[in-house]
């Protein structure tokens, strides 16, 4: 079986975890948490605050920007539900925006019509490894004093006009779930160039206290453990290789499949995609998935559009989200997949189409 995405844990992960266990520092105090944050800050050149998941990162990003009841937050309609859930758990309303056919990301042309006096923030998700159109999104937001959050969970290392995602707006959010570009098991990171936002995120992450049991605000426990950070430090030691592997896998898929009938993933001239899970659009998606499964190849259909699911249901039409969701599948692209395995998947696909 060729799996969709498997982590690569053959560096210093085990060694660092056993150091945690031997030292007894297994909760959120310990040097791996601060080391991991420092490595991440150096890599991205901005403040980095490690948290317990990508969803926690989104929740804290919104909270640190003051999002609360009565506020609207504009989000893409075709993304992982954590984006909408984080908004809802702030007491705010997620306002769904259709995605764009050329980037598979939130469509900047449609954002403006969704803005009201209640709109406080936009979450730009860099989906399937490809950056959202940040210059246009920032321009719309800056005119009206609306905050912008980047969700980089699927696009760590991707570039927008040569700049790494995660510091192109007010706050960036990363996830280290096992199928992401790098992993800590579960985990996340909040990134920002603004030291006041960084300070608020740190405070909210740890029950609203600075460690002295004096609580300035009602915070959360969204701390990352030293055990998770130990894995993170080992992964960051070779982060450039992990990112490059995704790009190499994606480019190999492209070179093999570009002349097939399948629609290839977005690659805008202003962007450097990392492909995350290399994804294509096919005609009969479900048949395609079962045919590949019979050949021992695991794939995954795209997310359901948010507006069709119970907590976010809307009686509206989102033509691009609906089409991409019906036709999109992700192909095996994990950190440990080999070139031969990618070739095997491509052979199977070319035989099918
Ligand atoms: C994975 C993912 C998240 C959430 O990450 P968790 O670490 O699983 O909480 C958020 N947004 C997007 C777009 C994701 O793909």
PDB file of N, CA, C and O in Angstrom, residues 278-344:
ATOM      1  N   UNK A 278       0.049  16.556  -3.308  1.00  0.00           N
ATOM      2  CA  UNK A 278      -0.114  16.862  -4.733  1.00  0.00           C
ATOM      3  C   UNK A 278      -1.531  16.477  -5.154  1.00  0.00           C
ATOM      4  O   UNK A 278      -1.950  15.329  -4.978  1.00  0.00           O
ATOM      5  N   UNK A 279      -2.267  17.435  -5.699  1.00  0.00           N
ATOM      6  CA  UNK A 279      -3.703  17.227  -5.934  1.00  0.00           C
ATOM      7  C   UNK A 279      -4.078  17.576  -7.355  1.00  0.00           C
ATOM      8  O   UNK A 279      -3.516  18.495  -7.954  1.00  0.00           O
ATOM      9  N   UNK A 280      -5.029  16.818  -7.889  1.00  0.00           N
ATOM     10  CA  UNK A 280      -5.468  17.020  -9.277  1.00  0.00           C
ATOM     11  C   UNK A 280      -6.996  16.996  -9.325  1.00  0.00           C
ATOM     12  O   UNK A 280      -7.651  16.555  -8.377  1.00  0.00           O
ATOM     13  N   UNK A 281      -7.544  17.499 -10.445  1.00  0.00           N
ATOM     14  CA  UNK A 281      -8.982  17.396 -10.667  1.00  0.00           C
ATOM     15  C   UNK A 281      -9.225  16.319 -11.709  1.00  0.00           C
ATOM     16  O   UNK A 281      -8.554  16.285 -12.748  1.00  0.00           O
ATOM     17  N   UNK A 282     -10.182  15.429 -11.419  1.00  0.00           N
ATOM     18  CA  UNK A 282     -10.503  14.344 -12.353  1.00  0.00           C
ATOM     19  C   UNK A 282     -11.985  14.401 -12.692  1.00  0.00           C
ATOM     20  O   UNK A 282     -12.746  15.131 -12.064  1.00  0.00           O
ATOM     21  N   UNK A 283     -12.389  13.609 -13.686  1.00  0.00           N
ATOM     22  CA  UNK A 283     -13.800  13.636 -14.096  1.00  0.00           C
ATOM     23  C   UNK A 283     -14.686  12.809 -13.160  1.00  0.00           C
ATOM     24  O   UNK A 283     -15.585  13.360 -12.546  1.00  0.00           O
ATOM     25  N   UNK A 284     -14.416  11.501 -13.030  1.00  0.00           N
ATOM     26  CA  UNK A 284     -15.263  10.705 -12.125  1.00  0.00           C
ATOM     27  C   UNK A 284     -14.459  10.356 -10.891  1.00  0.00           C
ATOM     28  O   UNK A 284     -13.811   9.313 -10.827  1.00  0.00           O
ATOM     29  N   UNK A 285     -14.539  11.246  -9.926  1.00  0.00           N
ATOM     30  CA  UNK A 285     -13.675  11.201  -8.769  1.00  0.00           C
ATOM     31  C   UNK A 285     -13.770   9.882  -7.999  1.00  0.00           C
ATOM     32  O   UNK A 285     -12.751   9.254  -7.695  1.00  0.00           O
ATOM     33  N   UNK A 286     -14.999   9.466  -7.675  1.00  0.00           N
ATOM     34  CA  UNK A 286     -15.149   8.300  -6.801  1.00  0.00           C
ATOM     35  C   UNK A 286     -14.649   7.014  -7.458  1.00  0.00           C
ATOM     36  O   UNK A 286     -14.029   6.175  -6.814  1.00  0.00           O
ATOM     37  N   UNK A 287     -14.914   6.889  -8.763  1.00  0.00           N
ATOM     38  CA  UNK A 287     -14.401   5.715  -9.497  1.00  0.00           C
ATOM     39  C   UNK A 287     -12.875   5.712  -9.503  1.00  0.00           C
ATOM     40  O   UNK A 287     -12.234   4.673  -9.351  1.00  0.00           O
ATOM     41  N   UNK A 288     -12.331   6.907  -9.694  1.00  0.00           N
ATOM     42  CA  UNK A 288     -10.882   7.090  -9.721  1.00  0.00           C
ATOM     43  C   UNK A 288     -10.248   6.634  -8.399  1.00  0.00           C
ATOM     44  O   UNK A 288      -9.280   5.879  -8.381  1.00  0.00           O
ATOM     45  N   UNK A 289     -10.874   7.054  -7.294  1.00  0.00           N
ATOM     46  CA  UNK A 289     -10.364   6.711  -5.962  1.00  0.00           C
ATOM     47  C   UNK A 289     -10.425   5.200  -5.734  1.00  0.00           C
ATOM     48  O   UNK A 289      -9.449   4.597  -5.281  1.00  0.00           O
ATOM     49  N   UNK A 290     -11.564   4.570  -6.119  1.00  0.00           N
ATOM     50  CA  UNK A 290     -11.640   3.120  -5.875  1.00  0.00           C
ATOM     51  C   UNK A 290     -10.719   2.344  -6.801  1.00  0.00           C
ATOM     52  O   UNK A 290     -10.151   1.332  -6.382  1.00  0.00           O
ATOM     53  N   UNK A 291     -10.567   2.811  -8.038  1.00  0.00           N
ATOM     54  CA  UNK A 291      -9.659   2.101  -8.953  1.00  0.00           C
ATOM     55  C   UNK A 291      -8.227   2.144  -8.419  1.00  0.00           C
ATOM     56  O   UNK A 291      -7.509   1.138  -8.453  1.00  0.00           O
ATOM     57  N   UNK A 292      -7.803   3.301  -7.897  1.00  0.00           N
ATOM     58  CA  UNK A 292      -6.439   3.400  -7.358  1.00  0.00           C
ATOM     59  C   UNK A 292      -6.306   2.573  -6.076  1.00  0.00           C
ATOM     60  O   UNK A 292      -5.264   1.967  -5.829  1.00  0.00           O
ATOM     61  N   UNK A 293      -7.374   2.549  -5.290  1.00  0.00           N
ATOM     62  CA  UNK A 293      -7.350   1.773  -4.044  1.00  0.00           C
ATOM     63  C   UNK A 293      -7.124   0.292  -4.359  1.00  0.00           C
ATOM     64  O   UNK A 293      -6.377  -0.395  -3.664  1.00  0.00           O
ATOM     65  N   UNK A 294      -7.784  -0.194  -5.424  1.00  0.00           N
ATOM     66  CA  UNK A 294      -7.609  -1.596  -5.816  1.00  0.00           C
ATOM     67  C   UNK A 294      -6.169  -1.882  -6.213  1.00  0.00           C
ATOM     68  O   UNK A 294      -5.702  -3.007  -6.143  1.00  0.00           O
ATOM     69  N   UNK A 295      -5.461  -0.837  -6.655  1.00  0.00           N
ATOM     70  CA  UNK A 295      -4.056  -1.003  -7.013  1.00  0.00           C
ATOM     71  C   UNK A 295      -3.126  -0.695  -5.830  1.00  0.00           C
ATOM     72  O   UNK A 295      -1.916  -0.519  -6.009  1.00  0.00           O
ATOM     73  N   UNK A 296      -3.708  -0.582  -4.632  1.00  0.00           N
ATOM     74  CA  UNK A 296      -2.876  -0.369  -3.442  1.00  0.00           C
ATOM     75  C   UNK A 296      -2.396   1.056  -3.270  1.00  0.00           C
ATOM     76  O   UNK A 296      -1.366   1.301  -2.645  1.00  0.00           O
ATOM     77  N   UNK A 297      -3.148   2.019  -3.833  1.00  0.00           N
ATOM     78  CA  UNK A 297      -2.741   3.424  -3.738  1.00  0.00           C
ATOM     79  C   UNK A 297      -3.810   4.208  -2.983  1.00  0.00           C
ATOM     80  O   UNK A 297      -4.975   4.247  -3.392  1.00  0.00           O
ATOM     81  N   UNK A 298      -3.391   4.808  -1.875  1.00  0.00           N
ATOM     82  CA  UNK A 298      -4.332   5.583  -1.059  1.00  0.00           C
ATOM     83  C   UNK A 298      -4.400   7.022  -1.560  1.00  0.00           C
ATOM     84  O   UNK A 298      -3.362   7.664  -1.765  1.00  0.00           O
ATOM     85  N   UNK A 299      -5.612   7.518  -1.766  1.00  0.00           N
ATOM     86  CA  UNK A 299      -5.796   8.925  -2.168  1.00  0.00           C
ATOM     87  C   UNK A 299      -6.864   9.522  -1.264  1.00  0.00           C
ATOM     88  O   UNK A 299      -7.456   8.813  -0.458  1.00  0.00           O
ATOM     89  N   UNK A 300      -7.124  10.818  -1.417  1.00  0.00           N
ATOM     90  CA  UNK A 300      -8.140  11.441  -0.564  1.00  0.00           C
ATOM     91  C   UNK A 300      -8.933  12.471  -1.350  1.00  0.00           C
ATOM     92  O   UNK A 300      -8.335  13.299  -2.042  1.00  0.00           O
ATOM     93  N   UNK A 301     -10.267  12.416  -1.261  1.00  0.00           N
ATOM     94  CA  UNK A 301     -11.044  13.451  -1.942  1.00  0.00           C
ATOM     95  C   UNK A 301     -10.875  14.797  -1.245  1.00  0.00           C
ATOM     96  O   UNK A 301     -10.489  14.841  -0.078  1.00  0.00           O
ATOM     97  N   UNK A 302     -11.160  15.884  -1.954  1.00  0.00           N
ATOM     98  CA  UNK A 302     -11.082  17.218  -1.347  1.00  0.00           C
ATOM     99  C   UNK A 302     -12.116  17.356  -0.234  1.00  0.00           C
ATOM    100  O   UNK A 302     -13.042  16.575  -0.124  1.00  0.00           O
ATOM    101  N   UNK A 303     -11.956  18.423   0.556  1.00  0.00           N
ATOM    102  CA  UNK A 303     -12.927  18.742   1.615  1.00  0.00           C
ATOM    103  C   UNK A 303     -14.305  18.975   0.998  1.00  0.00           C
ATOM    104  O   UNK A 303     -14.427  19.394  -0.150  1.00  0.00           O
ATOM    105  N   UNK A 304     -15.341  18.735   1.806  1.00  0.00           N
ATOM    106  CA  UNK A 304     -16.688  19.165   1.408  1.00  0.00           C
ATOM    107  C   UNK A 304     -16.745  20.682   1.566  1.00  0.00           C
ATOM    108  O   UNK A 304     -16.178  21.212   2.515  1.00  0.00           O
ATOM    109  N   UNK A 305     -17.449  21.379   0.673  1.00  0.00           N
ATOM    110  CA  UNK A 305     -17.584  22.827   0.886  1.00  0.00           C
ATOM    111  C   UNK A 305     -18.248  23.066   2.247  1.00  0.00           C
ATOM    112  O   UNK A 305     -19.139  22.309   2.641  1.00  0.00           O
ATOM    113  N   UNK A 306     -17.808  24.089   2.955  1.00  0.00           N
ATOM    114  CA  UNK A 306     -18.330  24.314   4.312  1.00  0.00           C
ATOM    115  C   UNK A 306     -19.828  24.558   4.297  1.00  0.00           C
ATOM    116  O   UNK A 306     -20.547  24.086   5.181  1.00  0.00           O
ATOM    117  N   UNK A 307     -20.326  25.260   3.260  1.00  0.00           N
ATOM    118  CA  UNK A 307     -21.739  25.674   3.290  1.00  0.00           C
ATOM    119  C   UNK A 307     -22.704  24.500   3.211  1.00  0.00           C
ATOM    120  O   UNK A 307     -23.897  24.663   3.430  1.00  0.00           O
ATOM    121  N   UNK A 308     -22.200  23.292   2.893  1.00  0.00           N
ATOM    122  CA  UNK A 308     -23.088  22.125   2.827  1.00  0.00           C
ATOM    123  C   UNK A 308     -23.119  21.345   4.132  1.00  0.00           C
ATOM    124  O   UNK A 308     -23.899  20.423   4.281  1.00  0.00           O
ATOM    125  N   UNK A 309     -22.235  21.666   5.070  1.00  0.00           N
ATOM    126  CA  UNK A 309     -22.122  20.874   6.294  1.00  0.00           C
ATOM    127  C   UNK A 309     -22.937  21.509   7.427  1.00  0.00           C
ATOM    128  O   UNK A 309     -23.054  22.731   7.502  1.00  0.00           O
ATOM    129  N   UNK A 310     -23.490  20.650   8.321  1.00  0.00           N
ATOM    130  CA  UNK A 310     -24.477  21.138   9.292  1.00  0.00           C
ATOM    131  C   UNK A 310     -24.110  22.415  10.064  1.00  0.00           C
ATOM    132  O   UNK A 310     -24.930  23.322  10.122  1.00  0.00           O
ATOM    133  N   UNK A 311     -22.903  22.537  10.658  1.00  0.00           N
ATOM    134  CA  UNK A 311     -22.688  23.721  11.504  1.00  0.00           C
ATOM    135  C   UNK A 311     -22.584  25.036  10.721  1.00  0.00           C
ATOM    136  O   UNK A 311     -22.699  26.098  11.317  1.00  0.00           O
ATOM    137  N   UNK A 312     -22.326  24.954   9.409  1.00  0.00           N
ATOM    138  CA  UNK A 312     -22.042  26.175   8.636  1.00  0.00           C
ATOM    139  C   UNK A 312     -23.028  26.349   7.489  1.00  0.00           C
ATOM    140  O   UNK A 312     -22.804  27.141   6.574  1.00  0.00           O
ATOM    141  N   UNK A 313     -24.124  25.556   7.510  1.00  0.00           N
ATOM    142  CA  UNK A 313     -25.018  25.452   6.347  1.00  0.00           C
ATOM    143  C   UNK A 313     -25.549  26.797   5.877  1.00  0.00           C
ATOM    144  O   UNK A 313     -25.956  27.640   6.659  1.00  0.00           O
ATOM    145  N   UNK A 314     -25.488  26.982   4.561  1.00  0.00           N
ATOM    146  CA  UNK A 314     -25.984  28.201   3.925  1.00  0.00           C
ATOM    147  C   UNK A 314     -26.690  27.805   2.644  1.00  0.00           C
ATOM    148  O   UNK A 314     -26.203  26.949   1.906  1.00  0.00           O
ATOM    149  N   UNK A 315     -27.833  28.440   2.399  1.00  0.00           N
ATOM    150  CA  UNK A 315     -28.567  28.171   1.170  1.00  0.00           C
ATOM    151  C   UNK A 315     -28.050  29.103   0.091  1.00  0.00           C
ATOM    152  O   UNK A 315     -28.714  30.071  -0.267  1.00  0.00           O
ATOM    153  N   UNK A 316     -26.885  28.821  -0.406  1.00  0.00           N
ATOM    154  CA  UNK A 316     -26.312  29.690  -1.431  1.00  0.00           C
ATOM    155  C   UNK A 316     -25.516  28.813  -2.374  1.00  0.00           C
ATOM    156  O   UNK A 316     -25.286  27.641  -2.097  1.00  0.00           O
ATOM    157  N   UNK A 317     -25.111  29.388  -3.505  1.00  0.00           N
ATOM    158  CA  UNK A 317     -24.346  28.614  -4.478  1.00  0.00           C
ATOM    159  C   UNK A 317     -22.911  29.134  -4.490  1.00  0.00           C
ATOM    160  O   UNK A 317     -22.669  30.336  -4.538  1.00  0.00           O
ATOM    161  N   UNK A 318     -21.971  28.194  -4.393  1.00  0.00           N
ATOM    162  CA  UNK A 318     -20.544  28.525  -4.454  1.00  0.00           C
ATOM    163  C   UNK A 318     -19.967  27.675  -5.577  1.00  0.00           C
ATOM    164  O   UNK A 318     -19.443  26.582  -5.318  1.00  0.00           O
ATOM    165  N   UNK A 319     -20.079  28.149  -6.822  1.00  0.00           N
ATOM    166  CA  UNK A 319     -19.812  27.258  -7.958  1.00  0.00           C
ATOM    167  C   UNK A 319     -18.401  26.673  -7.977  1.00  0.00           C
ATOM    168  O   UNK A 319     -18.242  25.476  -8.265  1.00  0.00           O
ATOM    169  N   UNK A 320     -17.402  27.469  -7.646  1.00  0.00           N
ATOM    170  CA  UNK A 320     -16.026  26.951  -7.771  1.00  0.00           C
ATOM    171  C   UNK A 320     -15.718  25.963  -6.642  1.00  0.00           C
ATOM    172  O   UNK A 320     -15.171  24.882  -6.882  1.00  0.00           O
ATOM    173  N   UNK A 321     -16.109  26.298  -5.414  1.00  0.00           N
ATOM    174  CA  UNK A 321     -15.916  25.348  -4.298  1.00  0.00           C
ATOM    175  C   UNK A 321     -16.576  24.025  -4.616  1.00  0.00           C
ATOM    176  O   UNK A 321     -16.023  22.956  -4.359  1.00  0.00           O
ATOM    177  N   UNK A 322     -17.804  24.104  -5.158  1.00  0.00           N
ATOM    178  CA  UNK A 322     -18.559  22.882  -5.412  1.00  0.00           C
ATOM    179  C   UNK A 322     -17.893  22.037  -6.490  1.00  0.00           C
ATOM    180  O   UNK A 322     -17.794  20.819  -6.370  1.00  0.00           O
ATOM    181  N   UNK A 323     -17.394  22.704  -7.525  1.00  0.00           N
ATOM    182  CA  UNK A 323     -16.755  21.940  -8.602  1.00  0.00           C
ATOM    183  C   UNK A 323     -15.434  21.312  -8.126  1.00  0.00           C
ATOM    184  O   UNK A 323     -15.175  20.129  -8.361  1.00  0.00           O
ATOM    185  N   UNK A 324     -14.603  22.121  -7.463  1.00  0.00           N
ATOM    186  CA  UNK A 324     -13.317  21.578  -6.989  1.00  0.00           C
ATOM    187  C   UNK A 324     -13.553  20.430  -6.006  1.00  0.00           C
ATOM    188  O   UNK A 324     -12.884  19.389  -6.062  1.00  0.00           O
ATOM    189  N   UNK A 325     -14.517  20.612  -5.112  1.00  0.00           N
ATOM    190  CA  UNK A 325     -14.795  19.580  -4.123  1.00  0.00           C
ATOM    191  C   UNK A 325     -15.254  18.280  -4.792  1.00  0.00           C
ATOM    192  O   UNK A 325     -14.892  17.189  -4.353  1.00  0.00           O
ATOM    193  N   UNK A 326     -16.025  18.400  -5.850  1.00  0.00           N
ATOM    194  CA  UNK A 326     -16.544  17.203  -6.530  1.00  0.00           C
ATOM    195  C   UNK A 326     -15.478  16.498  -7.356  1.00  0.00           C
ATOM    196  O   UNK A 326     -15.549  15.292  -7.573  1.00  0.00           O
ATOM    197  N   UNK A 327     -14.466  17.251  -7.822  1.00  0.00           N
ATOM    198  CA  UNK A 327     -13.498  16.675  -8.756  1.00  0.00           C
ATOM    199  C   UNK A 327     -12.089  16.468  -8.186  1.00  0.00           C
ATOM    200  O   UNK A 327     -11.249  15.821  -8.818  1.00  0.00           O
ATOM    201  N   UNK A 328     -11.823  17.043  -7.003  1.00  0.00           N
ATOM    202  CA  UNK A 328     -10.444  17.065  -6.518  1.00  0.00           C
ATOM    203  C   UNK A 328     -10.033  15.821  -5.749  1.00  0.00           C
ATOM    204  O   UNK A 328     -10.803  15.312  -4.935  1.00  0.00           O
ATOM    205  N   UNK A 329      -8.837  15.326  -6.022  1.00  0.00           N
ATOM    206  CA  UNK A 329      -8.260  14.281  -5.168  1.00  0.00           C
ATOM    207  C   UNK A 329      -6.780  14.577  -4.913  1.00  0.00           C
ATOM    208  O   UNK A 329      -6.087  15.147  -5.755  1.00  0.00           O
ATOM    209  N   UNK A 330      -6.338  14.175  -3.720  1.00  0.00           N
ATOM    210  CA  UNK A 330      -4.933  14.317  -3.362  1.00  0.00           C
ATOM    211  C   UNK A 330      -4.244  12.978  -3.527  1.00  0.00           C
ATOM    212  O   UNK A 330      -4.800  11.936  -3.158  1.00  0.00           O
ATOM    213  N   UNK A 331      -3.035  13.022  -4.087  1.00  0.00           N
ATOM    214  CA  UNK A 331      -2.263  11.808  -4.364  1.00  0.00           C
ATOM    215  C   UNK A 331      -1.184  11.625  -3.287  1.00  0.00           C
ATOM    216  O   UNK A 331      -0.810  12.585  -2.614  1.00  0.00           O
ATOM    217  N   UNK A 332      -0.658  10.402  -3.142  1.00  0.00           N
ATOM    218  CA  UNK A 332       0.367  10.167  -2.114  1.00  0.00           C
ATOM    219  C   UNK A 332       1.552  11.133  -2.265  1.00  0.00           C
ATOM    220  O   UNK A 332       2.104  11.252  -3.361  1.00  0.00           O
ATOM    221  N   UNK A 333       1.887  11.828  -1.199  1.00  0.00           N
ATOM    222  CA  UNK A 333       2.926  12.877  -1.288  1.00  0.00           C
ATOM    223  C   UNK A 333       3.663  13.073   0.023  1.00  0.00           C
ATOM    224  O   UNK A 333       4.157  14.164   0.269  1.00  0.00           O
ATOM    225  N   UNK A 334       3.713  12.086   0.885  1.00  0.00           N
ATOM    226  CA  UNK A 334       4.310  12.306   2.201  1.00  0.00           C
ATOM    227  C   UNK A 334       5.817  12.506   2.182  1.00  0.00           C
ATOM    228  O   UNK A 334       6.471  12.395   1.147  1.00  0.00           O
ATOM    229  N   UNK A 335       6.355  12.787   3.363  1.00  0.00           N
ATOM    230  CA  UNK A 335       7.781  13.076   3.481  1.00  0.00           C
ATOM    231  C   UNK A 335       8.657  11.871   3.215  1.00  0.00           C
ATOM    232  O   UNK A 335       9.856  12.012   2.984  1.00  0.00           O
ATOM    233  N   UNK A 336       8.081  10.650   3.265  1.00  0.00           N
ATOM    234  CA  UNK A 336       8.943   9.486   3.064  1.00  0.00           C
ATOM    235  C   UNK A 336       8.670   8.782   1.733  1.00  0.00           C
ATOM    236  O   UNK A 336       9.240   7.728   1.464  1.00  0.00           O
ATOM    237  N   UNK A 337       7.840   9.361   0.874  1.00  0.00           N
ATOM    238  CA  UNK A 337       7.551   8.707  -0.408  1.00  0.00           C
ATOM    239  C   UNK A 337       8.787   8.794  -1.312  1.00  0.00           C
ATOM    240  O   UNK A 337       9.536   9.782  -1.281  1.00  0.00           O
ATOM    241  N   UNK A 338       9.020   7.729  -2.079  1.00  0.00           N
ATOM    242  CA  UNK A 338      10.188   7.720  -2.961  1.00  0.00           C
ATOM    243  C   UNK A 338       9.764   8.044  -4.399  1.00  0.00           C
ATOM    244  O   UNK A 338       8.584   7.978  -4.747  1.00  0.00           O
ATOM    245  N   UNK A 339      10.791   8.361  -5.214  1.00  0.00           N
ATOM    246  CA  UNK A 339      10.538   8.671  -6.618  1.00  0.00           C
ATOM    247  C   UNK A 339       9.920   7.468  -7.339  1.00  0.00           C
ATOM    248  O   UNK A 339       9.020   7.624  -8.171  1.00  0.00           O
ATOM    249  N   UNK A 340      10.382   6.263  -6.983  1.00  0.00           N
ATOM    250  CA  UNK A 340       9.827   5.046  -7.588  1.00  0.00           C
ATOM    251  C   UNK A 340       8.349   4.888  -7.265  1.00  0.00           C
ATOM    252  O   UNK A 340       7.561   4.464  -8.110  1.00  0.00           O
ATOM    253  N   UNK A 341       8.001   5.218  -6.021  1.00  0.00           N
ATOM    254  CA  UNK A 341       6.588   5.117  -5.622  1.00  0.00           C
ATOM    255  C   UNK A 341       5.739   6.133  -6.401  1.00  0.00           C
ATOM    256  O   UNK A 341       4.634   5.818  -6.839  1.00  0.00           O
ATOM    257  N   UNK A 342       6.266   7.341  -6.565  1.00  0.00           N
ATOM    258  CA  UNK A 342       5.541   8.351  -7.351  1.00  0.00           C
ATOM    259  C   UNK A 342       5.370   7.845  -8.783  1.00  0.00           C
ATOM    260  O   UNK A 342       4.286   7.969  -9.369  1.00  0.00           O
ATOM    261  N   UNK A 343       6.417   7.244  -9.340  1.00  0.00           N
ATOM    262  CA  UNK A 343       6.324   6.681 -10.696  1.00  0.00           C
ATOM    263  C   UNK A 343       5.258   5.596 -10.766  1.00  0.00           C
ATOM    264  O   UNK A 343       4.494   5.538 -11.725  1.00  0.00           O
ATOM    265  N   UNK A 344       5.213   4.768  -9.731  1.00  0.00           N
ATOM    266  CA  UNK A 344       4.227   3.690  -9.679  1.00  0.00           C
ATOM    267  C   UNK A 344       2.804   4.276  -9.682  1.00  0.00           C
ATOM    268  O   UNK A 344       1.923   3.799 -10.396  1.00  0.00           O
TER     269      UNK A 344
END
